[in-house]
Amino acid sequence: KNEVEQSPQNLTAQEGEFITINCSYSVGISALHWLQQHPGGGIVSLFMLSSGKKKHGRLIATINIQEKHSSLHITASHPRDSAVYICAVRSGTGGETSGSRLTFGEGTQLTVNP
Amino acid sequence: DAGITQSPRHKVTETGTPVTLRCHQTENHRYMYWYRQDPGHGLRLIHYSYGVKDTDKGEVSDGYSVSRSKTEDFLLTLESATSSQTSVYFCATGQFSGNTIYFGEGSWLTVV
């Protein structure tokens, strides 16, 4: 079993729909990241959170530390939201030489049709 | 976005040849990382650097070496490329341990 599991693997939605992507992890973490990978490969960091909820535009990320679960929501989805969304966790605090050693999920492919 | 440039962006090479991928950043970030991305796997860490001349192994470091002689450049070398190293390679940087990291555009490597 992977340390980071995302669901669903693939998601197709109609423009305007509310989208939820889930991420479950099995280890204690110090932070969780949500990333977006566009067709063509570029990866952009959307959120980094360790508790509660964060919002940026139409994107909302939540995390429940006790349940080891995070969700990424997209409100009023648009075709330009079509991308792979990746969850990554950082275990423990490490030290200054450990860097940000992240464990990544396999990603969720989102397609939003007009 | 951090200014991260990877080169080459695409390369086809033969088995047994050495290959070097370059990552150049303009943000003066302390930490730099090399990941590979393969179907059925999440991004996996190959090597990382926490300062000039300071590097350490990641989870899939066999067959790879790295060097960081200055803050802005982090080189990934495949000493003798194998078909199993066909992958997409991503460089990433970050200023602080555990903080947001920024990714380059990726380098597609095919070993034939």
PDB file of C-alpha atoms in Angstrom:
ATOM      1  CA  LYS A   1       0.000   0.000   0.000  1.00  0.00           C
ATOM      2  CA  ASN A   2       1.374   3.391  -0.964  1.00  0.00           C
ATOM      3  CA  GLU A   3       1.936   5.902   1.803  1.00  0.00           C
ATOM      4  CA  VAL A   4      -0.150   8.424  -0.139  1.00  0.00           C
ATOM      5  CA  GLU A   5      -3.344   7.358  -1.871  1.00  0.00           C
ATOM      6  CA  GLN A   6      -5.421   9.619  -4.085  1.00  0.00           C
ATOM      7  CA  SER A   7      -8.965   9.116  -5.307  1.00  0.00           C
ATOM      8  CA  PRO A   8     -10.334   9.073  -7.825  1.00  0.00           C
ATOM      9  CA  GLN A   9      -7.538   8.300 -10.299  1.00  0.00           C
ATOM     10  CA  ASN A  10      -9.547   9.845 -13.126  1.00  0.00           C
ATOM     11  CA  LEU A  11     -12.388  12.322 -12.966  1.00  0.00           C
ATOM     12  CA  THR A  12     -14.476  13.801 -15.758  1.00  0.00           C
ATOM     13  CA  ALA A  13     -16.804  16.696 -15.038  1.00  0.00           C
ATOM     14  CA  GLN A  14     -18.961  19.196 -16.859  1.00  0.00           C
ATOM     15  CA  GLU A  15     -18.103  22.846 -16.724  1.00  0.00           C
ATOM     16  CA  GLY A  16     -19.557  24.448 -13.624  1.00  0.00           C
ATOM     17  CA  GLU A  17     -19.562  21.319 -11.471  1.00  0.00           C
ATOM     18  CA  PHE A  18     -18.124  21.176  -7.963  1.00  0.00           C
ATOM     19  CA  ILE A  19     -15.056  18.909  -7.888  1.00  0.00           C
ATOM     20  CA  THR A  20     -13.566  17.004  -4.959  1.00  0.00           C
ATOM     21  CA  ILE A  21     -10.259  15.118  -5.036  1.00  0.00           C
ATOM     22  CA  ASN A  22      -9.235  13.114  -2.003  1.00  0.00           C
ATOM     23  CA  CYS A  23      -5.877  12.254  -0.490  1.00  0.00           C
ATOM     24  CA  SER A  24      -5.263   9.776   2.317  1.00  0.00           C
ATOM     25  CA  TYR A  25      -1.910   9.094   3.905  1.00  0.00           C
ATOM     26  CA  SER A  26      -0.643   6.527   6.351  1.00  0.00           C
ATOM     27  CA  VAL A  27       2.203   8.277   8.163  1.00  0.00           C
ATOM     28  CA  GLY A  28       2.482  11.197  10.529  1.00  0.00           C
ATOM     29  CA  ILE A  29       3.144  14.344   8.578  1.00  0.00           C
ATOM     30  CA  SER A  30       4.349  17.877   9.154  1.00  0.00           C
ATOM     31  CA  ALA A  31       2.794  19.310   5.990  1.00  0.00           C
ATOM     32  CA  LEU A  32       0.731  18.360   2.959  1.00  0.00           C
ATOM     33  CA  HIS A  33       1.052  19.871  -0.494  1.00  0.00           C
ATOM     34  CA  TRP A  34      -1.373  20.029  -3.389  1.00  0.00           C
ATOM     35  CA  LEU A  35       0.217  20.440  -6.808  1.00  0.00           C
ATOM     36  CA  GLN A  36      -1.165  20.911 -10.305  1.00  0.00           C
ATOM     37  CA  GLN A  37       0.484  19.415 -13.373  1.00  0.00           C
ATOM     38  CA  HIS A  38      -0.633  20.760 -16.720  1.00  0.00           C
ATOM     39  CA  PRO A  39      -0.526  18.920 -20.038  1.00  0.00           C
ATOM     40  CA  GLY A  40       3.028  19.409 -21.240  1.00  0.00           C
ATOM     41  CA  GLY A  41       4.352  18.653 -17.775  1.00  0.00           C
ATOM     42  CA  GLY A  42       4.806  21.851 -15.781  1.00  0.00           C
ATOM     43  CA  ILE A  43       4.106  21.412 -12.046  1.00  0.00           C
ATOM     44  CA  VAL A  44       2.797  24.256  -9.912  1.00  0.00           C
ATOM     45  CA  SER A  45       2.351  24.306  -6.156  1.00  0.00           C
ATOM     46  CA  LEU A  46      -1.247  25.162  -5.204  1.00  0.00           C
ATOM     47  CA  PHE A  47      -1.298  24.802  -1.433  1.00  0.00           C
ATOM     48  CA  MET A  48       0.829  23.800   1.499  1.00  0.00           C
ATOM     49  CA  LEU A  49      -1.093  23.145   4.694  1.00  0.00           C
ATOM     50  CA  SER A  50      -0.632  21.501   8.043  1.00  0.00           C
ATOM     51  CA  SER A  51      -4.067  22.119   9.552  1.00  0.00           C
ATOM     52  CA  GLY A  52      -7.500  23.478   8.767  1.00  0.00           C
ATOM     53  CA  LYS A  53      -8.392  24.956   5.430  1.00  0.00           C
ATOM     54  CA  LYS A  54      -6.923  27.234   2.790  1.00  0.00           C
ATOM     55  CA  LYS A  55      -8.659  28.993  -0.092  1.00  0.00           C
ATOM     56  CA  HIS A  56      -7.312  30.553  -3.248  1.00  0.00           C
ATOM     57  CA  GLY A  57      -9.830  31.726  -5.790  1.00  0.00           C
ATOM     58  CA  ARG A  58     -12.006  28.761  -6.728  1.00  0.00           C
ATOM     59  CA  LEU A  59      -9.719  26.264  -5.039  1.00  0.00           C
ATOM     60  CA  ILE A  60     -10.149  25.101  -1.451  1.00  0.00           C
ATOM     61  CA  ALA A  61      -7.908  22.645   0.375  1.00  0.00           C
ATOM     62  CA  THR A  62      -8.766  21.049   3.698  1.00  0.00           C
ATOM     63  CA  ILE A  63      -6.905  18.679   5.953  1.00  0.00           C
ATOM     64  CA  ASN A  64      -7.949  16.486   8.877  1.00  0.00           C
ATOM     65  CA  ILE A  65      -4.817  15.467  10.727  1.00  0.00           C
ATOM     66  CA  GLN A  66      -6.594  12.979  13.003  1.00  0.00           C
ATOM     67  CA  GLU A  67      -8.132  11.155  10.058  1.00  0.00           C
ATOM     68  CA  LYS A  68      -4.997  11.494   7.901  1.00  0.00           C
ATOM     69  CA  HIS A  69      -7.050  12.878   5.052  1.00  0.00           C
ATOM     70  CA  SER A  70      -7.066  15.931   2.821  1.00  0.00           C
ATOM     71  CA  SER A  71      -9.421  17.134   0.111  1.00  0.00           C
ATOM     72  CA  LEU A  72      -8.998  19.553  -2.762  1.00  0.00           C
ATOM     73  CA  HIS A  73     -12.196  21.205  -3.941  1.00  0.00           C
ATOM     74  CA  ILE A  74     -12.738  23.181  -7.122  1.00  0.00           C
ATOM     75  CA  THR A  75     -15.860  25.289  -7.293  1.00  0.00           C
ATOM     76  CA  ALA A  76     -17.451  26.271 -10.608  1.00  0.00           C
ATOM     77  CA  SER A  77     -15.028  24.090 -12.555  1.00  0.00           C
ATOM     78  CA  HIS A  78     -13.782  25.273 -15.938  1.00  0.00           C
ATOM     79  CA  PRO A  79     -12.056  23.471 -18.840  1.00  0.00           C
ATOM     80  CA  ARG A  80      -8.827  25.273 -17.951  1.00  0.00           C
ATOM     81  CA  ASP A  81      -8.856  23.361 -14.653  1.00  0.00           C
ATOM     82  CA  SER A  82      -8.152  20.184 -16.637  1.00  0.00           C
ATOM     83  CA  ALA A  83      -4.860  18.876 -15.273  1.00  0.00           C
ATOM     84  CA  VAL A  84      -3.351  16.248 -13.013  1.00  0.00           C
ATOM     85  CA  TYR A  85      -3.664  17.129  -9.328  1.00  0.00           C
ATOM     86  CA  ILE A  86      -1.020  15.673  -7.063  1.00  0.00           C
ATOM     87  CA  CYS A  87      -0.995  15.299  -3.292  1.00  0.00           C
ATOM     88  CA  ALA A  88       2.351  15.106  -1.482  1.00  0.00           C
ATOM     89  CA  VAL A  89       3.193  14.758   2.205  1.00  0.00           C
ATOM     90  CA  ARG A  90       6.237  15.619   4.245  1.00  0.00           C
ATOM     91  CA  SER A  91       6.859  13.215   7.073  1.00  0.00           C
ATOM     92  CA  GLY A  92       8.323  14.489  10.324  1.00  0.00           C
ATOM     93  CA  THR A  93      10.340  17.641  10.758  1.00  0.00           C
ATOM     94  CA  GLY A  94      13.748  16.318   9.780  1.00  0.00           C
ATOM     95  CA  GLY A  95      16.519  18.862  10.007  1.00  0.00           C
ATOM     96  CA  GLU A  96      18.128  21.546   7.926  1.00  0.00           C
ATOM     97  CA  THR A  97      19.938  18.947   5.864  1.00  0.00           C
ATOM     98  CA  SER A  98      16.865  16.841   5.151  1.00  0.00           C
ATOM     99  CA  GLY A  99      15.267  19.276   2.761  1.00  0.00           C
ATOM    100  CA  SER A 100      11.626  18.949   1.864  1.00  0.00           C
ATOM    101  CA  ARG A 101      11.580  15.211   1.293  1.00  0.00           C
ATOM    102  CA  LEU A 102       8.107  14.663  -0.019  1.00  0.00           C
ATOM    103  CA  THR A 103       6.169  11.467  -0.730  1.00  0.00           C
ATOM    104  CA  PHE A 104       3.858  11.905  -3.677  1.00  0.00           C
ATOM    105  CA  GLY A 105       0.576  10.346  -4.658  1.00  0.00           C
ATOM    106  CA  GLU A 106       0.135   9.112  -8.218  1.00  0.00           C
ATOM    107  CA  GLY A 107      -2.134  12.000  -9.099  1.00  0.00           C
ATOM    108  CA  THR A 108      -5.741  12.494 -10.189  1.00  0.00           C
ATOM    109  CA  GLN A 109      -6.397  13.261 -13.845  1.00  0.00           C
ATOM    110  CA  LEU A 110      -9.191  15.823 -14.049  1.00  0.00           C
ATOM    111  CA  THR A 111     -10.943  16.587 -17.309  1.00  0.00           C
ATOM    112  CA  VAL A 112     -13.549  19.343 -17.382  1.00  0.00           C
ATOM    113  CA  ASN A 113     -15.686  19.387 -20.504  1.00  0.00           C
ATOM    114  CA  PRO A 114     -17.350  22.557 -21.790  1.00  0.00           C
TER     115      PRO A 114
ATOM    116  CA  ASP B   1       7.124  31.297 -10.019  1.00  0.00           C
ATOM    117  CA  ALA B   2      10.788  30.606  -9.377  1.00  0.00           C
ATOM    118  CA  GLY B   3      13.039  30.893 -12.400  1.00  0.00           C
ATOM    119  CA  ILE B   4      14.023  27.268 -12.942  1.00  0.00           C
ATOM    120  CA  THR B   5      15.396  26.138 -16.263  1.00  0.00           C
ATOM    121  CA  GLN B   6      16.092  22.533 -17.169  1.00  0.00           C
ATOM    122  CA  SER B   7      18.233  21.451 -20.085  1.00  0.00           C
ATOM    123  CA  PRO B   8      17.949  19.600 -22.279  1.00  0.00           C
ATOM    124  CA  ARG B   9      14.162  19.436 -22.350  1.00  0.00           C
ATOM    125  CA  HIS B  10      14.161  16.361 -24.577  1.00  0.00           C
ATOM    126  CA  LYS B  11      16.906  13.838 -25.218  1.00  0.00           C
ATOM    127  CA  VAL B  12      17.215  10.436 -26.841  1.00  0.00           C
ATOM    128  CA  THR B  13      20.359   8.525 -26.002  1.00  0.00           C
ATOM    129  CA  GLU B  14      21.753   5.032 -26.391  1.00  0.00           C
ATOM    130  CA  THR B  15      22.169   2.474 -23.650  1.00  0.00           C
ATOM    131  CA  GLY B  16      25.556   2.749 -21.988  1.00  0.00           C
ATOM    132  CA  THR B  17      26.191   6.413 -22.785  1.00  0.00           C
ATOM    133  CA  PRO B  18      26.608   9.060 -20.087  1.00  0.00           C
ATOM    134  CA  VAL B  19      23.956  11.736 -19.831  1.00  0.00           C
ATOM    135  CA  THR B  20      23.917  14.967 -17.843  1.00  0.00           C
ATOM    136  CA  LEU B  21      20.806  16.988 -17.106  1.00  0.00           C
ATOM    137  CA  ARG B  22      21.205  20.542 -15.895  1.00  0.00           C
ATOM    138  CA  CYS B  23      18.985  22.522 -13.574  1.00  0.00           C
ATOM    139  CA  HIS B  24      19.581  26.260 -13.313  1.00  0.00           C
ATOM    140  CA  GLN B  25      17.748  28.547 -10.867  1.00  0.00           C
ATOM    141  CA  THR B  26      17.774  32.309 -10.494  1.00  0.00           C
ATOM    142  CA  GLU B  27      16.050  32.527  -7.086  1.00  0.00           C
ATOM    143  CA  ASN B  28      19.056  31.812  -4.854  1.00  0.00           C
ATOM    144  CA  HIS B  29      17.151  28.945  -3.220  1.00  0.00           C
ATOM    145  CA  ARG B  30      19.162  26.805  -0.833  1.00  0.00           C
ATOM    146  CA  TYR B  31      17.534  23.444  -1.592  1.00  0.00           C
ATOM    147  CA  MET B  32      17.470  21.736  -4.984  1.00  0.00           C
ATOM    148  CA  TYR B  33      15.976  18.376  -5.885  1.00  0.00           C
ATOM    149  CA  TRP B  34      15.912  15.924  -8.755  1.00  0.00           C
ATOM    150  CA  TYR B  35      12.812  13.753  -9.163  1.00  0.00           C
ATOM    151  CA  ARG B  36      11.735  11.232 -11.767  1.00  0.00           C
ATOM    152  CA  GLN B  37       8.142  10.676 -12.820  1.00  0.00           C
ATOM    153  CA  ASP B  38       6.972   7.348 -14.213  1.00  0.00           C
ATOM    154  CA  PRO B  39       3.525   5.877 -14.943  1.00  0.00           C
ATOM    155  CA  GLY B  40       2.150   4.045 -11.920  1.00  0.00           C
ATOM    156  CA  HIS B  41       4.405   5.946  -9.542  1.00  0.00           C
ATOM    157  CA  GLY B  42       4.284   9.307  -7.932  1.00  0.00           C
ATOM    158  CA  LEU B  43       7.261  11.586  -8.281  1.00  0.00           C
ATOM    159  CA  ARG B  44      10.261   9.916  -6.681  1.00  0.00           C
ATOM    160  CA  LEU B  45      13.290  11.669  -5.238  1.00  0.00           C
ATOM    161  CA  ILE B  46      16.626  10.796  -6.830  1.00  0.00           C
ATOM    162  CA  HIS B  47      19.030  13.165  -5.077  1.00  0.00           C
ATOM    163  CA  TYR B  48      18.828  16.502  -3.385  1.00  0.00           C
ATOM    164  CA  SER B  49      21.131  19.290  -2.293  1.00  0.00           C
ATOM    165  CA  TYR B  50      20.978  21.453   0.825  1.00  0.00           C
ATOM    166  CA  GLY B  51      23.799  23.755  -0.165  1.00  0.00           C
ATOM    167  CA  VAL B  52      26.811  24.147  -2.415  1.00  0.00           C
ATOM    168  CA  LYS B  53      28.717  20.860  -2.452  1.00  0.00           C
ATOM    169  CA  ASP B  54      26.187  19.373   0.003  1.00  0.00           C
ATOM    170  CA  THR B  55      24.122  16.577  -1.498  1.00  0.00           C
ATOM    171  CA  ASP B  56      22.345  13.457  -0.327  1.00  0.00           C
ATOM    172  CA  LYS B  57      20.593  10.444  -1.799  1.00  0.00           C
ATOM    173  CA  GLY B  58      16.884  10.048  -2.293  1.00  0.00           C
ATOM    174  CA  GLU B  59      14.850   6.878  -2.622  1.00  0.00           C
ATOM    175  CA  VAL B  60      15.904   5.966  -6.196  1.00  0.00           C
ATOM    176  CA  SER B  61      19.530   7.089  -6.376  1.00  0.00           C
ATOM    177  CA  ASP B  62      21.145   3.969  -7.866  1.00  0.00           C
ATOM    178  CA  GLY B  63      22.708   4.741 -11.239  1.00  0.00           C
ATOM    179  CA  TYR B  64      22.647   8.502 -10.698  1.00  0.00           C
ATOM    180  CA  SER B  65      25.100  11.047  -9.368  1.00  0.00           C
ATOM    181  CA  VAL B  66      24.759  14.774  -8.765  1.00  0.00           C
ATOM    182  CA  SER B  67      26.938  17.805  -8.318  1.00  0.00           C
ATOM    183  CA  ARG B  68      26.340  21.317  -7.094  1.00  0.00           C
ATOM    184  CA  SER B  69      29.376  23.547  -7.490  1.00  0.00           C
ATOM    185  CA  LYS B  70      27.399  26.781  -7.226  1.00  0.00           C
ATOM    186  CA  THR B  71      24.068  27.802  -5.771  1.00  0.00           C
ATOM    187  CA  GLU B  72      22.293  28.195  -9.082  1.00  0.00           C
ATOM    188  CA  ASP B  73      23.232  24.915 -10.779  1.00  0.00           C
ATOM    189  CA  PHE B  74      22.411  21.312  -9.895  1.00  0.00           C
ATOM    190  CA  LEU B  75      23.555  18.629 -12.320  1.00  0.00           C
ATOM    191  CA  LEU B  76      22.176  15.105 -12.569  1.00  0.00           C
ATOM    192  CA  THR B  77      24.409  12.545 -14.283  1.00  0.00           C
ATOM    193  CA  LEU B  78      23.524   9.093 -15.510  1.00  0.00           C
ATOM    194  CA  GLU B  79      26.957   7.476 -15.703  1.00  0.00           C
ATOM    195  CA  SER B  80      25.836   4.712 -18.069  1.00  0.00           C
ATOM    196  CA  ALA B  81      22.253   5.110 -19.164  1.00  0.00           C
ATOM    197  CA  THR B  82      19.911   2.105 -19.100  1.00  0.00           C
ATOM    198  CA  SER B  83      16.435   1.663 -20.536  1.00  0.00           C
ATOM    199  CA  SER B  84      14.994   1.687 -17.009  1.00  0.00           C
ATOM    200  CA  GLN B  85      16.123   5.300 -16.746  1.00  0.00           C
ATOM    201  CA  THR B  86      13.765   6.355 -19.507  1.00  0.00           C
ATOM    202  CA  SER B  87      11.604   8.831 -17.645  1.00  0.00           C
ATOM    203  CA  VAL B  88      10.612  12.429 -17.161  1.00  0.00           C
ATOM    204  CA  TYR B  89      12.999  14.216 -14.835  1.00  0.00           C
ATOM    205  CA  PHE B  90      11.972  17.210 -12.771  1.00  0.00           C
ATOM    206  CA  CYS B  91      14.176  19.628 -10.942  1.00  0.00           C
ATOM    207  CA  ALA B  92      12.721  21.515  -7.982  1.00  0.00           C
ATOM    208  CA  THR B  93      13.969  24.179  -5.601  1.00  0.00           C
ATOM    209  CA  GLY B  94      12.999  25.602  -2.225  1.00  0.00           C
ATOM    210  CA  GLN B  95      14.334  28.259   0.071  1.00  0.00           C
ATOM    211  CA  PHE B  96      13.607  26.580   3.387  1.00  0.00           C
ATOM    212  CA  SER B  97      13.376  22.979   4.488  1.00  0.00           C
ATOM    213  CA  GLY B  98       9.710  21.999   4.508  1.00  0.00           C
ATOM    214  CA  ASN B  99       8.559  25.082   2.680  1.00  0.00           C
ATOM    215  CA  THR B 100       6.959  25.469  -0.741  1.00  0.00           C
ATOM    216  CA  ILE B 101       8.977  23.958  -3.549  1.00  0.00           C
ATOM    217  CA  TYR B 102       9.047  25.103  -7.153  1.00  0.00           C
ATOM    218  CA  PHE B 103       9.379  22.837 -10.155  1.00  0.00           C
ATOM    219  CA  GLY B 104      11.101  23.133 -13.488  1.00  0.00           C
ATOM    220  CA  GLU B 105       9.344  22.214 -16.722  1.00  0.00           C
ATOM    221  CA  GLY B 106      10.749  18.696 -16.914  1.00  0.00           C
ATOM    222  CA  SER B 107      13.257  16.867 -19.089  1.00  0.00           C
ATOM    223  CA  TRP B 108      12.054  13.933 -21.180  1.00  0.00           C
ATOM    224  CA  LEU B 109      14.800  11.305 -21.475  1.00  0.00           C
ATOM    225  CA  THR B 110      14.523   8.237 -23.670  1.00  0.00           C
ATOM    226  CA  VAL B 111      17.214   5.558 -23.494  1.00  0.00           C
ATOM    227  CA  VAL B 112      17.161   3.205 -26.496  1.00  0.00           C
TER     228      VAL B 112
END
